[in-house]
Amino acid sequence: MSSDYGFQQLVLLNSAGYERAELPLDESVSLIAPNNTGKTSLINALQYLLIIDKRHLDFGAHDKDKARRFYFPSNSSYILLEVTLPESGSVVLGCVGKGFSYDYNYFAYQGPLQIEEYRLDNGKLVTQPQLLEQLAHHGRTANFYSSTEFAEMVYGGARKRGQTSSEFTVFRLENRKDANAYRQVLTRTLRLDKLSSGEVKRHLLQIFSRQLPDSVVDFKQEWDKAFAEVNQDREQYRAAKNQQTLIDELDRHQEERLAIRGRIIARRPLIDDGLERWQNHYQTESKNLQHQHEKLRKQEADLLERDREQTRRQSELNQQLEALNKDEQRHDELGNRFALIHDRSELEQQLSSATEERNRQIALLSNAHGQSAAAIDDLIRREEEELSALGKEQETLSDNLYLTLKQHISKDRLSVLNRGLARQLLTLPPGDYQLDPNQLHRWLEGMAADRFELPGLNLSVADQPLQYQQRSNEEIIRLIDDCQSRLRQLQEQKTATQELDTQKKRRAKLEQEVKSLEKDLEQFDELTQLQNSRPDRLKEIATARQELAKIEHAQEQAGAQQQALREQIQEVANQRQALDAAHQEIDRIRQNRGDTDEQFNWLADLPHTPWVGDPELPLGQLAQTLRDYQRDCYRLKELDRDLDHRRINLHSGGLTKFQYAPNPEEEIRLMVEFRHHLAREAEALEKKARSAVVTVTASLRDLRGNLQSFENAMHEFNRLISRRKLSDLKVFRIQPVHESHLVEAIDLLIQTAEKVESGESFELFNQSSVLDDRQLDQARQLLIDEGSARHGLKVADLFRLTFELGKENQDVESFDDIDSAASNGTVLMAKLVTGLAMLHLMQDKTRNVQALCYLDEALALDAANQRSLIKTASEFGFALMFASPSPLITAHYCVPIQQMSNGKNHISRKHWQILQPLEAVEA
Ligand SMILES: Nc1ncnc2c1ncn2[C@@H]1O[C@H](COP(=O)(O)OP(=O)(O)OP(=O)(O)O)[C@@H](O)[C@H]1O
Ligand SMILES: [Mg+2]
């Protein structure tokens, strides 16, 4: 089935040993020439225009450099292809040698292809430098392209500026991504003998890769990824389970920490306020107590002073009483003693008697003592004289000289007489004297006052005593008594002198007696005085006793008072001591209250358990609260360290999953929560393990699905290539055969996953059975090993292609290698059909542009097969060219290659032979 669009002709000028070659391409061609002439090299020239990419050019035994020299020996060597395209009509795609280093250049322009246009006026071929100008000269707008641009252009990619879309697009593919694969298959269709089973498989995969998302499954990675979490979780689960007790302790400590934090937060302002209040309280109270103390001290001192005063008074009173009592006693004593004495005079009488007695005795003794008896007698005589004188005086008392004189003379004259006359004369009684008062008077007048003159005698009486004193009778009696007493004394003296010792003793006794009496008198006076003072004294005693009693009572009371005071003082002292002690304690704790660390300032921002204690802090509880608070602060710090330590220990024990919590506290919370939900965790872990199986098999399912899709595609493909009978084959298909160990492993995993997913055997699949299932594990290991050996599992790894051939009446046979499947011709056919089918699949089937395929060594096929092939190729959109030493009559054209005398090959359109069935010609 020829097309209106497609390859028209291939022209070689000055290339591949051809001076000029014109080859029709719009129908099947039989290219005829002996061996080693240039059939293959002619067809290969098309590679430059269709394969383009130097890497994919394939000239069999000839290397690419050699080929370049062969195809582009000069800058006027041309390979030209004329194609008719639905969009732009005839186009010419060309390749021209550059002349140096056998390089070449692509160019293209709107056709048709006129060989004459390449010839200069001088008959020579135009060279590359002049080509565009030359073509332009013929009205062709040609451009040079780099190989990349050219390829893009030919396969419908980018275009040059000024170019319309698809202007030069020969091959429009359903998917532009297939360009590479297409070119490779195309290369092979030009050299079918080289098409191997492996390549068929590769190309088919490439072709179907559109339907098979290019999935390479790194099963190990997938597995590890899917189970990474499960394994990690399981490790964490185990770590938590093994460390349950430690976590419980952690929990307890954390709870304690939260509670302590709450308490500290609540108490801190209370304590600050309490401390301030305490300071005031302490100062006030301290002053108060001190004041009280001083007051009591003063009271005590006063009391003591009073006491001392009382004691002093007491002793004074006692002394007084003692004295009074003594007096009383004395009184009694003296009373008794003088009971019989009624009057003092009695005693006085006794005393004076005794005194007299004694004096007499003294006198007696003193007289006796100092005078001799004769002297005493003399004295006695004198006394007797005196006594007689006195007696006379007494007798003349009423009338004596003196008295008479006194009557007659002046006092002064009397005095002189009194001094000059003896006493006895003056007392003479009237009878014994005669007086002439005148005479006397006269006489006396002539006498000096102090002189007593007698005729012839003048006496000084100035110093003479008065001889006579006028005395009363009583006086005289007294004097007589005295005189008599003196006489008696003298008598006694006289006797005493005669008995002196006795008298002395008597004197002592008498003295004693006097003394005793004096004393008695004295004592009596005393008694009298005591008696007189007694009422006062008794009153005094009573008063003193009263006062004493009062003092005693007062002292007793003072004692009690003192005791009370002492107790009060002690009490105040105790209070002060207690207050000071409390203050010291509070101060001590305050200095070291333990909440100075930075963390205490933002404690409220940290997690804590609100404290529900008393919101008031009475001062009485301050110290205790402060102590508790301080203990809390230290405990908190201890807990901080402790909890960190425990947390780190849990890390060491493997529980690390919460390490990336925003803060350690959160981590602890999560750890504890985790521990409490271990049972749930176990369940979740199991679910996760199952879902990991499901996840891990998802990629396998994809792979498995892709395998299925590929199988479906192959089914389609086989239908395509079986449309026409190949040779004598009843069956020809390319069959994907599973790499069963891999596919079975995949299926096992998928089935497990399905069971798990459907939950149908929930009980059976506990976590360990999923993770530890032996078969599953083998499957997993196989997939991992195979995957790592192949750098990931691909669909291609899951099957190999076998070629199944079956002749009529024979069993279908499978072959891994197509080359060994049948005879050369049959194999060639099979390959060609396969290649064309592949190209066909890639092409845009809505655009019918016929290309070319080439069958070398075509003589291996019989005519029926030739026809069948031509038809098949045509159906796939290709004109088929056979090359053989002798002509094949099944082709439309027969084109012989002419060998010139200059050794160059030559094909001219004049030598083309068109073969037609007779009927057609006749018609
Ligand atoms: N790419 C190339 N580079 C250099 N020389 C080549 C190249 N291709 C072919 N030749 C040479 O061209 C000549 C013709 O070879 P070619 O293969 O075209 O002959 P043929 O007609 O196909 O022969 P046969 O019927 O045996 O296949 C040979 O001498 C060969 O060495
Ligand atoms: Mg050949």
PDB file of N, CA and C in Angstrom, residues 267 270-271 589 611 616-632:
ATOM      1  N   ARG A 267       4.545  30.491  96.396  1.00  0.00           N
ATOM      2  CA  ARG A 267       5.078  30.944  97.670  1.00  0.00           C
ATOM      3  C   ARG A 267       6.041  32.104  97.537  1.00  0.00           C
ATOM      4  N   LEU A 270       4.600  35.378  98.392  1.00  0.00           N
ATOM      5  CA  LEU A 270       4.186  35.330  99.790  1.00  0.00           C
ATOM      6  C   LEU A 270       5.383  35.511 100.690  1.00  0.00           C
ATOM      7  N   ILE A 271       6.465  34.843 100.291  1.00  0.00           N
ATOM      8  CA  ILE A 271       7.669  34.888 101.112  1.00  0.00           C
ATOM      9  C   ILE A 271       8.311  36.265 101.049  1.00  0.00           C
ATOM     10  N   ILE A 589      18.290  31.789 106.485  1.00  0.00           N
ATOM     11  CA  ILE A 589      17.677  31.159 105.303  1.00  0.00           C
ATOM     12  C   ILE A 589      17.553  32.180 104.189  1.00  0.00           C
ATOM     13  N   TRP A 611      -0.433  25.332  92.712  1.00  0.00           N
ATOM     14  CA  TRP A 611      -0.440  24.996  94.132  1.00  0.00           C
ATOM     15  C   TRP A 611      -1.750  25.441  94.741  1.00  0.00           C
ATOM     16  N   GLU A 616      -2.405  32.746 102.191  1.00  0.00           N
ATOM     17  CA  GLU A 616      -1.934  33.689 103.211  1.00  0.00           C
ATOM     18  C   GLU A 616      -0.708  33.077 103.876  1.00  0.00           C
ATOM     19  N   LEU A 617       0.193  33.965 104.338  1.00  0.00           N
ATOM     20  CA  LEU A 617       1.342  33.455 105.073  1.00  0.00           C
ATOM     21  C   LEU A 617       1.443  34.207 106.400  1.00  0.00           C
ATOM     22  N   PRO A 618       0.895  33.602 107.479  1.00  0.00           N
ATOM     23  CA  PRO A 618       1.018  34.250 108.787  1.00  0.00           C
ATOM     24  C   PRO A 618       2.494  34.273 109.187  1.00  0.00           C
ATOM     25  N   LEU A 619       2.891  35.358 109.883  1.00  0.00           N
ATOM     26  CA  LEU A 619       4.308  35.507 110.212  1.00  0.00           C
ATOM     27  C   LEU A 619       4.817  34.352 111.050  1.00  0.00           C
ATOM     28  N   GLY A 620       3.910  33.789 111.836  1.00  0.00           N
ATOM     29  CA  GLY A 620       4.307  32.684 112.703  1.00  0.00           C
ATOM     30  C   GLY A 620       4.791  31.484 111.899  1.00  0.00           C
ATOM     31  N   GLN A 621       4.305  31.396 110.665  1.00  0.00           N
ATOM     32  CA  GLN A 621       4.699  30.240 109.849  1.00  0.00           C
ATOM     33  C   GLN A 621       5.809  30.584 108.880  1.00  0.00           C
ATOM     34  N   LEU A 622       6.270  31.845 108.966  1.00  0.00           N
ATOM     35  CA  LEU A 622       7.247  32.306 107.976  1.00  0.00           C
ATOM     36  C   LEU A 622       8.503  31.444 107.975  1.00  0.00           C
ATOM     37  N   ALA A 623       9.065  31.239 109.170  1.00  0.00           N
ATOM     38  CA  ALA A 623      10.330  30.504 109.246  1.00  0.00           C
ATOM     39  C   ALA A 623      10.159  29.114 108.656  1.00  0.00           C
ATOM     40  N   GLN A 624       9.082  28.455 109.122  1.00  0.00           N
ATOM     41  CA  GLN A 624       8.872  27.087 108.640  1.00  0.00           C
ATOM     42  C   GLN A 624       8.651  27.088 107.131  1.00  0.00           C
ATOM     43  N   THR A 625       7.823  28.034 106.678  1.00  0.00           N
ATOM     44  CA  THR A 625       7.527  28.119 105.249  1.00  0.00           C
ATOM     45  C   THR A 625       8.803  28.421 104.476  1.00  0.00           C
ATOM     46  N   LEU A 626       9.595  29.338 105.069  1.00  0.00           N
ATOM     47  CA  LEU A 626      10.857  29.699 104.420  1.00  0.00           C
ATOM     48  C   LEU A 626      11.763  28.477 104.316  1.00  0.00           C
ATOM     49  N   ARG A 627      11.776  27.712 105.420  1.00  0.00           N
ATOM     50  CA  ARG A 627      12.583  26.488 105.408  1.00  0.00           C
ATOM     51  C   ARG A 627      12.082  25.542 104.324  1.00  0.00           C
ATOM     52  N   ASP A 628      10.761  25.384 104.297  1.00  0.00           N
ATOM     53  CA  ASP A 628      10.171  24.490 103.292  1.00  0.00           C
ATOM     54  C   ASP A 628      10.515  24.995 101.903  1.00  0.00           C
ATOM     55  N   TYR A 629      10.382  26.315 101.771  1.00  0.00           N
ATOM     56  CA  TYR A 629      10.638  26.948 100.462  1.00  0.00           C
ATOM     57  C   TYR A 629      12.082  26.705 100.032  1.00  0.00           C
ATOM     58  N   GLN A 630      12.981  26.940 101.003  1.00  0.00           N
ATOM     59  CA  GLN A 630      14.406  26.747 100.696  1.00  0.00           C
ATOM     60  C   GLN A 630      14.652  25.294 100.294  1.00  0.00           C
ATOM     61  N   ARG A 631      14.027  24.394 101.074  1.00  0.00           N
ATOM     62  CA  ARG A 631      14.206  22.980 100.774  1.00  0.00           C
ATOM     63  C   ARG A 631      13.683  22.699  99.357  1.00  0.00           C
ATOM     64  N   ASP A 632      12.528  23.307  99.046  1.00  0.00           N
ATOM     65  CA  ASP A 632      11.946  23.139  97.708  1.00  0.00           C
ATOM     66  C   ASP A 632      12.916  23.607  96.641  1.00  0.00           C
TER      67      ASP A 632
END
